[in-house]
mmCIF file of C-alpha atoms and ligand atoms in Angstrom:
data_model
loop_
_atom_site.group_PDB
_atom_site.id
_atom_site.type_symbol
_atom_site.label_atom_id
_atom_site.label_comp_id
_atom_site.label_asym_id
_atom_site.label_seq_id
_atom_site.Cartn_x
_atom_site.Cartn_y
_atom_site.Cartn_z
ATOM 1 C CA UNK A 52 3.314 13.262 29.291
ATOM 2 C CA UNK A 53 5.899 12.344 26.678
ATOM 3 C CA UNK A 54 6.080 14.770 23.799
ATOM 4 C CA UNK A 55 8.664 14.155 21.097
ATOM 5 C CA UNK A 56 9.519 16.435 18.197
ATOM 6 C CA UNK A 57 11.073 15.019 15.029
ATOM 7 C CA UNK A 58 13.298 17.466 13.127
ATOM 8 C CA UNK A 59 15.556 17.385 10.095
ATOM 9 C CA UNK A 60 19.240 17.908 10.877
ATOM 10 C CA UNK A 61 20.562 19.009 7.481
ATOM 11 C CA UNK A 62 18.734 20.455 4.431
ATOM 12 C CA UNK A 63 15.559 18.360 4.439
ATOM 13 C CA UNK A 64 15.076 14.948 2.826
ATOM 14 C CA UNK A 65 16.824 13.201 5.692
ATOM 15 C CA UNK A 66 14.113 10.548 5.749
ATOM 16 C CA UNK A 67 11.770 11.998 8.358
ATOM 17 C CA UNK A 68 8.820 10.162 6.757
ATOM 18 C CA UNK A 69 10.492 6.811 7.301
ATOM 19 C CA UNK A 70 11.425 7.589 10.910
ATOM 20 C CA UNK A 71 8.023 9.088 11.762
ATOM 21 C CA UNK A 72 6.130 6.147 10.257
ATOM 22 C CA UNK A 73 8.388 3.663 12.081
ATOM 23 C CA UNK A 74 7.713 5.467 15.382
ATOM 24 C CA UNK A 75 4.005 5.402 14.597
ATOM 25 C CA UNK A 76 4.039 1.611 14.467
ATOM 26 C CA UNK A 77 6.629 1.062 17.232
ATOM 27 C CA UNK A 78 5.285 3.537 19.804
ATOM 28 C CA UNK A 79 1.545 3.678 19.062
ATOM 29 C CA UNK A 80 1.036 7.407 19.830
ATOM 30 C CA UNK A 81 -2.428 8.827 20.415
ATOM 31 C CA UNK A 82 -1.729 11.992 18.387
ATOM 32 C CA UNK A 83 0.712 12.980 15.654
ATOM 33 C CA UNK A 84 0.807 16.565 14.408
ATOM 34 C CA UNK A 85 2.252 17.573 11.049
ATOM 35 C CA UNK A 86 3.794 21.029 10.665
ATOM 36 C CA UNK A 87 5.018 22.927 7.629
ATOM 37 C CA UNK A 88 3.529 22.754 4.195
ATOM 38 C CA UNK A 89 3.336 21.115 0.788
ATOM 39 C CA UNK A 90 6.886 22.015 -0.250
ATOM 40 C CA UNK A 91 8.006 19.197 2.069
ATOM 41 C CA UNK A 92 7.333 15.647 0.903
ATOM 42 C CA UNK A 93 7.647 12.703 3.285
ATOM 43 C CA UNK A 94 7.935 9.182 1.900
ATOM 44 C CA UNK A 95 6.439 6.199 3.706
ATOM 45 C CA UNK A 96 6.907 2.535 2.686
ATOM 46 C CA UNK A 97 5.041 -0.201 4.488
ATOM 47 C CA UNK A 98 3.806 -3.673 3.573
ATOM 48 C CA UNK A 99 4.925 -3.297 -0.037
ATOM 49 C CA UNK A 100 3.177 0.052 -0.578
ATOM 50 C CA UNK A 101 4.730 3.524 -0.866
ATOM 51 C CA UNK A 102 3.045 6.867 -0.183
ATOM 52 C CA UNK A 103 4.386 10.389 -0.598
ATOM 53 C CA UNK A 104 2.651 12.762 1.784
ATOM 54 C CA UNK A 105 2.959 16.533 1.858
ATOM 55 C CA UNK A 106 0.354 17.368 4.513
ATOM 56 C CA UNK A 107 -0.784 14.294 6.382
ATOM 57 C CA UNK A 108 1.442 13.036 9.209
ATOM 58 C CA UNK A 109 3.545 10.019 8.175
ATOM 59 C CA UNK A 110 2.140 8.392 11.327
ATOM 60 C CA UNK A 111 -1.021 7.563 9.329
ATOM 61 C CA UNK A 112 0.251 3.968 9.014
ATOM 62 C CA UNK A 113 -0.952 3.369 12.572
ATOM 63 C CA UNK A 114 -4.782 3.231 12.395
ATOM 64 C CA UNK A 115 -5.096 4.219 16.068
ATOM 65 C CA UNK A 116 -3.249 7.537 15.760
ATOM 66 C CA UNK A 117 -5.213 10.769 15.446
ATOM 67 C CA UNK A 118 -3.651 12.818 12.661
ATOM 68 C CA UNK A 119 -3.542 16.563 13.175
ATOM 69 C CA UNK A 120 -2.375 19.560 11.169
ATOM 70 C CA UNK A 121 -0.884 22.440 13.162
ATOM 71 C CA UNK A 122 -2.046 26.058 13.345
ATOM 72 C CA UNK A 123 1.280 27.106 11.854
ATOM 73 C CA UNK A 124 0.938 24.760 8.876
ATOM 74 C CA UNK A 125 -0.287 25.786 5.432
ATOM 75 C CA UNK A 126 -2.560 23.433 3.549
ATOM 76 C CA UNK A 127 -3.834 23.274 -0.011
ATOM 77 C CA UNK A 128 -7.320 21.843 -0.374
ATOM 78 C CA UNK A 129 -6.717 19.628 -3.421
ATOM 79 C CA UNK A 130 -3.533 18.151 -1.918
ATOM 80 C CA UNK A 131 -5.310 17.538 1.389
ATOM 81 C CA UNK A 132 -8.250 15.669 -0.137
ATOM 82 C CA UNK A 133 -6.034 13.626 -2.434
ATOM 83 C CA UNK A 134 -3.889 12.511 0.493
ATOM 84 C CA UNK A 135 -6.899 11.725 2.685
ATOM 85 C CA UNK A 136 -8.097 9.543 -0.170
ATOM 86 C CA UNK A 137 -4.738 7.852 -0.772
ATOM 87 C CA UNK A 138 -4.241 7.084 2.907
ATOM 88 C CA UNK A 139 -7.911 6.348 3.723
ATOM 89 C CA UNK A 140 -7.794 8.523 6.818
ATOM 90 C CA UNK A 141 -10.906 10.691 6.530
ATOM 91 C CA UNK A 142 -12.260 9.708 9.966
ATOM 92 C CA UNK A 143 -9.114 10.660 11.888
ATOM 93 C CA UNK A 144 -7.815 13.834 10.246
ATOM 94 C CA UNK A 145 -8.093 17.025 12.275
ATOM 95 C CA UNK A 146 -7.056 20.526 11.264
ATOM 96 C CA UNK A 147 -6.464 23.537 13.455
ATOM 97 C CA UNK A 148 -8.837 26.407 12.560
ATOM 98 C CA UNK A 149 -5.820 28.703 12.196
ATOM 99 C CA UNK A 150 -3.932 26.587 9.665
ATOM 100 C CA UNK A 151 -3.343 28.717 6.571
ATOM 101 C CA UNK A 152 -4.665 27.887 3.105
ATOM 102 C CA UNK A 153 -2.587 28.235 -0.065
ATOM 103 C CA UNK A 154 -4.585 29.320 -3.098
ATOM 104 C CA UNK A 155 -3.892 29.186 -6.823
ATOM 105 C CA UNK A 156 -2.804 32.842 -6.856
ATOM 106 C CA UNK A 157 0.064 32.035 -4.469
ATOM 107 C CA UNK A 158 1.299 29.252 -6.735
ATOM 108 C CA UNK A 159 1.065 31.495 -9.806
ATOM 109 C CA UNK A 160 2.873 34.360 -8.079
ATOM 110 C CA UNK A 161 5.672 32.050 -7.012
ATOM 111 C CA UNK A 162 6.043 30.491 -10.453
ATOM 112 C CA UNK A 163 6.588 33.886 -12.033
ATOM 113 C CA UNK A 164 9.059 35.078 -9.400
ATOM 114 C CA UNK A 165 12.488 34.857 -11.051
ATOM 115 C CA UNK A 166 14.400 35.345 -7.786
ATOM 116 C CA UNK A 167 12.627 32.420 -6.091
ATOM 117 C CA UNK A 168 12.648 30.189 -9.150
ATOM 118 C CA UNK A 169 16.195 30.752 -10.394
ATOM 119 C CA UNK A 170 18.034 32.443 -7.521
ATOM 120 C CA UNK A 171 16.853 30.224 -4.659
ATOM 121 C CA UNK A 172 15.621 27.143 -6.473
ATOM 122 C CA UNK A 173 12.276 27.216 -4.662
ATOM 123 C CA UNK A 174 9.951 24.228 -5.021
ATOM 124 C CA UNK A 175 7.405 26.801 -6.348
ATOM 125 C CA UNK A 176 4.468 25.414 -4.389
ATOM 126 C CA UNK A 177 3.181 28.852 -3.374
ATOM 127 C CA UNK A 178 4.239 28.477 0.231
ATOM 128 C CA UNK A 179 6.416 31.606 0.378
ATOM 129 C CA UNK A 180 3.735 33.876 -1.092
ATOM 130 C CA UNK A 181 1.108 32.400 1.222
ATOM 131 C CA UNK A 182 3.408 33.008 4.194
ATOM 132 C CA UNK A 183 3.859 36.600 3.029
ATOM 133 C CA UNK A 184 0.065 37.021 2.882
ATOM 134 C CA UNK A 185 -0.150 35.567 6.353
ATOM 135 C CA UNK A 186 2.322 38.104 7.706
ATOM 136 C CA UNK A 187 0.286 40.820 5.978
ATOM 137 C CA UNK A 188 -2.859 39.323 7.559
ATOM 138 C CA UNK A 189 -4.720 38.656 4.357
ATOM 139 C CA UNK A 190 -4.323 34.874 4.093
ATOM 140 C CA UNK A 191 -7.460 32.755 4.402
ATOM 141 C CA UNK A 192 -7.404 30.177 7.170
ATOM 142 C CA UNK A 193 -8.868 26.678 7.440
ATOM 143 C CA UNK A 194 -11.821 28.007 9.461
ATOM 144 C CA UNK A 195 -12.873 30.112 6.445
ATOM 145 C CA UNK A 196 -13.614 27.017 4.317
ATOM 146 C CA UNK A 197 -16.920 25.248 4.964
ATOM 147 C CA UNK A 198 -15.644 22.111 3.219
ATOM 148 C CA UNK A 199 -13.230 21.654 6.150
ATOM 149 C CA UNK A 200 -15.868 22.232 8.827
ATOM 150 C CA UNK A 201 -16.081 18.752 10.307
ATOM 151 C CA UNK A 202 -12.304 18.325 10.402
ATOM 152 C CA UNK A 203 -11.643 21.456 12.437
ATOM 153 C CA UNK A 204 -10.434 21.006 16.015
ATOM 154 C CA UNK A 205 -8.374 23.146 18.382
ATOM 155 C CA UNK A 206 -5.119 21.234 17.875
ATOM 156 C CA UNK A 207 -3.190 23.152 20.549
ATOM 157 C CA UNK A 208 -5.849 22.297 23.126
ATOM 158 C CA UNK A 209 -6.099 18.633 22.063
ATOM 159 C CA UNK A 210 -2.332 18.175 22.261
ATOM 160 C CA UNK A 211 -1.979 19.849 25.656
ATOM 161 C CA UNK A 212 -4.930 17.862 27.021
ATOM 162 C CA UNK A 213 -3.462 14.576 25.765
ATOM 163 C CA UNK A 214 -0.147 15.435 27.444
ATOM 164 C CA UNK A 215 -1.991 16.206 30.698
ATOM 165 C CA UNK A 216 -3.491 12.713 30.428
ATOM 166 C CA UNK A 217 -0.039 11.184 29.991
ATOM 167 C CA UNK A 218 -0.662 10.221 26.374
ATOM 168 C CA UNK A 219 2.091 9.914 23.805
ATOM 169 C CA UNK A 220 2.247 12.733 21.233
ATOM 170 C CA UNK A 221 4.602 13.234 18.316
ATOM 171 C CA UNK A 222 5.209 16.443 16.378
ATOM 172 C CA UNK A 223 6.424 15.804 12.832
ATOM 173 C CA UNK A 224 8.691 18.635 11.760
ATOM 174 C CA UNK A 225 9.574 19.214 8.125
ATOM 175 C CA UNK A 226 12.499 20.265 5.925
ATOM 176 C CA UNK A 227 15.822 20.711 7.742
ATOM 177 C CA UNK A 228 17.640 22.876 10.254
ATOM 178 C CA UNK A 229 19.745 24.693 7.641
ATOM 179 C CA UNK A 230 16.695 25.594 5.552
ATOM 180 C CA UNK A 231 15.451 27.640 8.534
ATOM 181 C CA UNK A 232 14.484 31.206 7.708
ATOM 182 C CA UNK A 233 16.387 32.317 10.833
ATOM 183 C CA UNK A 234 19.163 29.780 11.389
ATOM 184 C CA UNK A 235 19.782 28.479 7.886
ATOM 185 C CA UNK A 236 21.901 29.564 4.933
ATOM 186 C CA UNK A 237 19.858 32.703 4.188
ATOM 187 C CA UNK A 238 18.701 33.630 1.578
ATOM 188 C CA UNK A 239 18.916 29.999 0.380
ATOM 189 C CA UNK A 240 16.277 28.880 2.844
ATOM 190 C CA UNK A 241 12.573 28.188 3.060
ATOM 191 C CA UNK A 242 9.852 30.579 4.231
ATOM 192 C CA UNK A 243 9.596 29.350 7.844
ATOM 193 C CA UNK A 244 11.734 28.496 10.836
ATOM 194 C CA UNK A 245 12.505 24.752 10.815
ATOM 195 C CA UNK A 246 13.984 24.010 14.251
ATOM 196 C CA UNK A 247 12.290 22.123 17.096
ATOM 197 C CA UNK A 248 11.128 25.232 18.983
ATOM 198 C CA UNK A 249 9.475 26.532 15.830
ATOM 199 C CA UNK A 250 7.485 23.317 15.439
ATOM 200 C CA UNK A 251 6.388 23.461 19.090
ATOM 201 C CA UNK A 252 5.230 27.001 18.339
ATOM 202 C CA UNK A 253 3.398 25.927 15.161
ATOM 203 C CA UNK A 254 1.455 23.391 17.228
ATOM 204 C CA UNK A 255 0.934 25.524 20.329
ATOM 205 C CA UNK A 256 2.936 23.747 23.046
ATOM 206 C CA UNK A 257 5.445 25.492 25.289
ATOM 207 C CA UNK A 258 9.130 24.463 25.356
ATOM 208 C CA UNK A 259 8.808 22.999 28.865
ATOM 209 C CA UNK A 260 6.444 20.330 27.566
ATOM 210 C CA UNK A 261 8.946 18.825 25.152
ATOM 211 C CA UNK A 262 10.596 15.633 26.439
ATOM 212 C CA UNK A 263 12.625 14.508 23.455
ATOM 213 C CA UNK A 264 13.865 15.951 20.202
ATOM 214 C CA UNK A 265 14.809 13.270 17.690
ATOM 215 C CA UNK A 266 17.045 14.768 15.046
ATOM 216 C CA UNK A 267 17.114 12.914 11.745
ATOM 217 C CA UNK A 268 20.398 12.809 9.862
ATOM 218 C CA UNK A 269 20.971 11.005 6.617
ATOM 219 C CA UNK A 270 24.235 9.014 6.390
ATOM 220 C CA UNK A 271 25.398 11.688 3.942
ATOM 221 C CA UNK A 272 24.196 15.246 3.264
ATOM 222 C CA UNK A 273 21.921 16.233 0.381
ATOM 223 C CA UNK A 274 20.495 19.515 -0.768
ATOM 224 C CA UNK A 275 18.095 20.492 -3.548
ATOM 225 C CA UNK A 276 18.015 23.974 -5.010
ATOM 226 C CA UNK A 277 20.699 26.622 -4.606
ATOM 227 C CA UNK A 278 22.891 27.540 -1.638
ATOM 228 C CA UNK A 279 26.153 26.426 -0.052
ATOM 229 C CA UNK A 280 26.990 22.754 0.412
ATOM 230 C CA UNK A 281 30.427 22.065 1.904
ATOM 231 C CA UNK A 282 32.478 19.269 0.298
ATOM 232 C CA UNK A 283 29.896 18.834 -2.465
ATOM 233 C CA UNK A 284 30.614 15.780 -4.628
ATOM 234 C CA UNK A 285 30.761 15.907 -8.419
ATOM 235 C CA UNK A 286 27.988 14.163 -10.327
ATOM 236 C CA UNK A 287 30.448 11.448 -11.419
ATOM 237 C CA UNK A 288 31.389 10.834 -7.796
ATOM 238 C CA UNK A 289 27.731 10.716 -6.690
ATOM 239 C CA UNK A 290 27.058 8.165 -9.400
ATOM 240 C CA UNK A 291 30.137 6.104 -8.519
ATOM 241 C CA UNK A 292 29.162 5.986 -4.836
ATOM 242 C CA UNK A 293 25.535 5.046 -5.672
ATOM 243 C CA UNK A 294 24.120 8.170 -4.007
ATOM 244 C CA UNK A 295 21.818 9.453 -6.778
ATOM 245 C CA UNK A 296 18.543 10.762 -5.329
ATOM 246 C CA UNK A 297 15.517 12.410 -6.901
ATOM 247 C CA UNK A 298 13.541 15.000 -4.889
ATOM 248 C CA UNK A 299 10.014 13.974 -3.760
ATOM 249 C CA UNK A 300 8.146 17.180 -4.588
ATOM 250 C CA UNK A 301 10.029 18.572 -7.595
ATOM 251 C CA UNK A 302 11.675 15.529 -9.197
ATOM 252 C CA UNK A 303 15.013 17.377 -9.270
ATOM 253 C CA UNK A 304 18.346 15.620 -8.676
ATOM 254 C CA UNK A 305 19.687 16.161 -5.179
ATOM 255 C CA UNK A 306 23.176 17.542 -4.605
ATOM 256 C CA UNK A 307 25.305 15.348 -2.332
ATOM 257 C CA UNK A 308 28.154 15.748 0.200
ATOM 258 C CA UNK A 309 29.623 13.365 2.795
ATOM 259 C CA UNK A 310 28.285 13.337 6.386
ATOM 260 C CA UNK A 311 29.265 16.633 7.992
ATOM 261 C CA UNK A 312 30.111 16.512 11.714
ATOM 262 C CA UNK A 313 30.329 20.292 12.190
ATOM 263 C CA UNK A 314 26.933 20.833 10.605
ATOM 264 C CA UNK A 315 25.473 18.008 12.692
ATOM 265 C CA UNK A 316 26.921 19.507 15.906
ATOM 266 C CA UNK A 317 25.365 22.871 15.160
ATOM 267 C CA UNK A 318 22.013 21.274 14.303
ATOM 268 C CA UNK A 319 22.032 19.386 17.627
ATOM 269 C CA UNK A 320 22.748 22.653 19.436
ATOM 270 C CA UNK A 321 20.011 24.618 17.634
ATOM 271 C CA UNK A 322 17.403 21.930 18.320
ATOM 272 C CA UNK A 323 18.639 20.753 21.747
ATOM 273 C CA UNK A 324 18.309 17.312 20.234
ATOM 274 C CA UNK A 325 18.338 14.364 22.639
ATOM 275 C CA UNK A 326 18.581 11.458 20.181
ATOM 276 C CA UNK A 327 19.745 10.846 16.631
ATOM 277 C CA UNK A 328 17.875 8.842 14.001
ATOM 278 C CA UNK A 329 20.274 7.959 11.195
ATOM 279 C CA UNK A 330 18.831 7.048 7.814
ATOM 280 C CA UNK A 331 19.970 5.410 4.584
ATOM 281 C CA UNK A 332 22.771 3.471 6.217
ATOM 282 C CA UNK A 333 22.184 0.816 3.529
ATOM 283 C CA UNK A 334 22.813 3.353 0.758
ATOM 284 C CA UNK A 335 26.247 4.088 2.166
ATOM 285 C CA UNK A 336 26.915 0.475 3.229
ATOM 286 C CA UNK A 337 24.888 -1.886 1.003
ATOM 287 C CA UNK A 338 25.838 -4.883 3.183
ATOM 288 C CA UNK A 339 23.630 -3.445 5.963
ATOM 289 C CA UNK A 340 20.431 -3.739 3.883
ATOM 290 C CA UNK A 341 17.440 -4.371 6.153
ATOM 291 C CA UNK A 342 19.533 -5.420 9.152
ATOM 292 C CA UNK A 343 17.334 -5.078 12.257
ATOM 293 C CA UNK A 344 19.803 -5.665 15.073
ATOM 294 C CA UNK A 345 22.813 -3.627 16.074
ATOM 295 C CA UNK A 346 24.859 -6.765 16.724
ATOM 296 C CA UNK A 347 24.447 -7.917 13.137
ATOM 297 C CA UNK A 348 26.044 -4.782 11.680
ATOM 298 C CA UNK A 349 29.516 -5.272 10.154
ATOM 299 C CA UNK A 350 32.351 -4.187 12.455
ATOM 300 C CA UNK A 351 33.515 -1.298 10.204
ATOM 301 C CA UNK A 352 29.987 0.146 10.173
ATOM 302 C CA UNK A 353 29.680 -0.082 13.955
ATOM 303 C CA UNK A 354 32.975 1.787 14.263
ATOM 304 C CA UNK A 355 31.758 4.484 11.840
ATOM 305 C CA UNK A 356 28.541 4.901 13.868
ATOM 306 C CA UNK A 357 30.298 4.899 17.235
ATOM 307 C CA UNK A 358 32.713 7.530 16.001
ATOM 308 C CA UNK A 359 29.813 9.798 14.990
ATOM 309 C CA UNK A 360 28.133 9.183 18.339
ATOM 310 C CA UNK A 361 31.245 10.074 20.307
ATOM 311 C CA UNK A 362 31.785 13.270 18.308
ATOM 312 C CA UNK A 363 28.143 14.362 18.543
ATOM 313 C CA UNK A 364 27.717 13.340 22.210
ATOM 314 C CA UNK A 365 24.114 12.139 21.933
ATOM 315 C CA UNK A 366 23.076 8.563 21.147
ATOM 316 C CA UNK A 367 22.086 7.213 17.747
ATOM 317 C CA UNK A 368 18.937 5.430 18.853
ATOM 318 C CA UNK A 369 17.249 4.582 15.567
ATOM 319 C CA UNK A 370 18.992 3.446 12.389
ATOM 320 C CA UNK A 371 17.229 3.011 9.084
ATOM 321 C CA UNK A 372 18.629 0.247 6.875
ATOM 322 C CA UNK A 373 16.031 0.279 4.113
ATOM 323 C CA UNK A 374 12.947 2.049 2.820
ATOM 324 C CA UNK A 375 10.375 -0.162 4.484
ATOM 325 C CA UNK A 376 9.374 0.540 8.079
ATOM 326 C CA UNK A 377 10.506 -2.950 9.066
ATOM 327 C CA UNK A 378 14.116 -2.241 7.981
ATOM 328 C CA UNK A 379 15.004 -0.434 11.214
ATOM 329 C CA UNK A 380 17.379 -0.919 14.156
ATOM 330 C CA UNK A 381 15.858 0.505 17.349
ATOM 331 C CA UNK A 382 18.306 0.761 20.250
ATOM 332 C CA UNK A 383 16.074 2.764 22.591
ATOM 333 C CA UNK A 384 15.146 -0.151 24.868
ATOM 334 C CA UNK A 385 18.736 -1.389 25.127
ATOM 335 C CA UNK A 386 19.942 2.153 25.932
ATOM 336 C CA UNK A 387 17.160 2.664 28.495
ATOM 337 C CA UNK A 388 15.674 5.519 26.453
ATOM 338 C CA UNK A 389 12.276 4.158 25.538
ATOM 339 C CA UNK A 390 9.508 6.112 27.262
HETATM 340 P P1 IMP B 1565 10.662 26.860 -1.014
HETATM 341 O O1 IMP B 1565 10.530 26.753 0.453
HETATM 342 O O2 IMP B 1565 9.810 25.872 -1.756
HETATM 343 O O3 IMP B 1565 10.494 28.255 -1.524
HETATM 344 O O4 IMP B 1565 12.168 26.474 -1.386
HETATM 345 C C1 IMP B 1565 13.253 27.197 -0.841
HETATM 346 C C2 IMP B 1565 14.484 26.305 -0.750
HETATM 347 O O5 IMP B 1565 14.265 25.273 0.206
HETATM 348 C C3 IMP B 1565 14.844 25.579 -2.037
HETATM 349 O O6 IMP B 1565 16.242 25.399 -2.091
HETATM 350 C C4 IMP B 1565 14.159 24.233 -1.880
HETATM 351 O O7 IMP B 1565 14.751 23.229 -2.658
HETATM 352 C C5 IMP B 1565 14.350 23.997 -0.401
HETATM 353 N N1 IMP B 1565 13.295 23.162 0.186
HETATM 354 C C6 IMP B 1565 12.054 23.539 0.553
HETATM 355 N N2 IMP B 1565 11.385 22.500 1.078
HETATM 356 C C7 IMP B 1565 12.206 21.449 1.052
HETATM 357 C C8 IMP B 1565 12.096 20.085 1.487
HETATM 358 O O8 IMP B 1565 11.094 19.623 2.022
HETATM 359 N N3 IMP B 1565 13.174 19.295 1.279
HETATM 360 C C9 IMP B 1565 14.308 19.764 0.723
HETATM 361 N N4 IMP B 1565 14.474 21.028 0.302
HETATM 362 C C10 IMP B 1565 13.429 21.867 0.476
HETATM 363 MG MG1 MG B 1566 11.425 15.507 1.391
#
């Protein structure tokens, strides 16, 4: 009954889309459930093509996997249909009847909210106002839209049933631990909780059903929008180190800081993470580009990784060395951790 949750360990944009899509191909799960909403963009590169998805699980690259959207998620109809089209997944998309629906009025309200726009640096996708309507019990849900009728399934039931049948299920979390409404750098956070237990709750599985929590860390820390970022690098330094990144949803430049062990330790604690997936190793160490075996990594890089592992006390099982799914080192079999 292996259930694995994928979470972001820093401030989002750790590369969860890459890791999730890799696991889709490598592990062949029966079900993948996407949480969160359209403020979170996941990037997937495979066979020379790149997709940016904000609702559909990054696992779509595996044609066998059933793609589900959690009760706790918030969808927007136009984004949903565009992504179904882009990914050609109409026959295997399923939405929980209780998933919320963002409407134009939520986007408009958010765009004219000075505190969110300027003070927080919100992505202004309407998610916060839709969440507020949900708390006030006036948000429309997926079951209220006839256009969604033949995609509606009880996702919580389907996931629990699959686990009873010993099938492999992945939950694709979004954003990052320190953007959590409860555990993040409030008020510079998003409008939901973003730790592993919250994603289990969004889907409708109890904590005892979770076997693994894979926490995704980037090889350095980035943040978009406002809020604290320890050891933040100057723009000149970011440029010099080749760490310039542009945000998926908003096109803004990401702020950058070096890998932060204390932050990573706290994220592992908050998520009870069991494994680390480390991304963008090739951005930090260009000579690792698309290396697929641990033994081929340069000695200095191995030492850097082993030092992180010994400080964080859980294994780095998956290492991303390039955008494409194939540019991945997977140590799970060698470490006896593949389920
Ligand atoms: P909101 O959730 O769009 O209102 O944005 C609130 C804060 O969270 C802002 O600083 C955003 O930049 C940040 N944020 C929200 N979603 C993401 C994400 O998926 N990746 C990175 N930052 C995000
Ligand atoms: Mg992102």
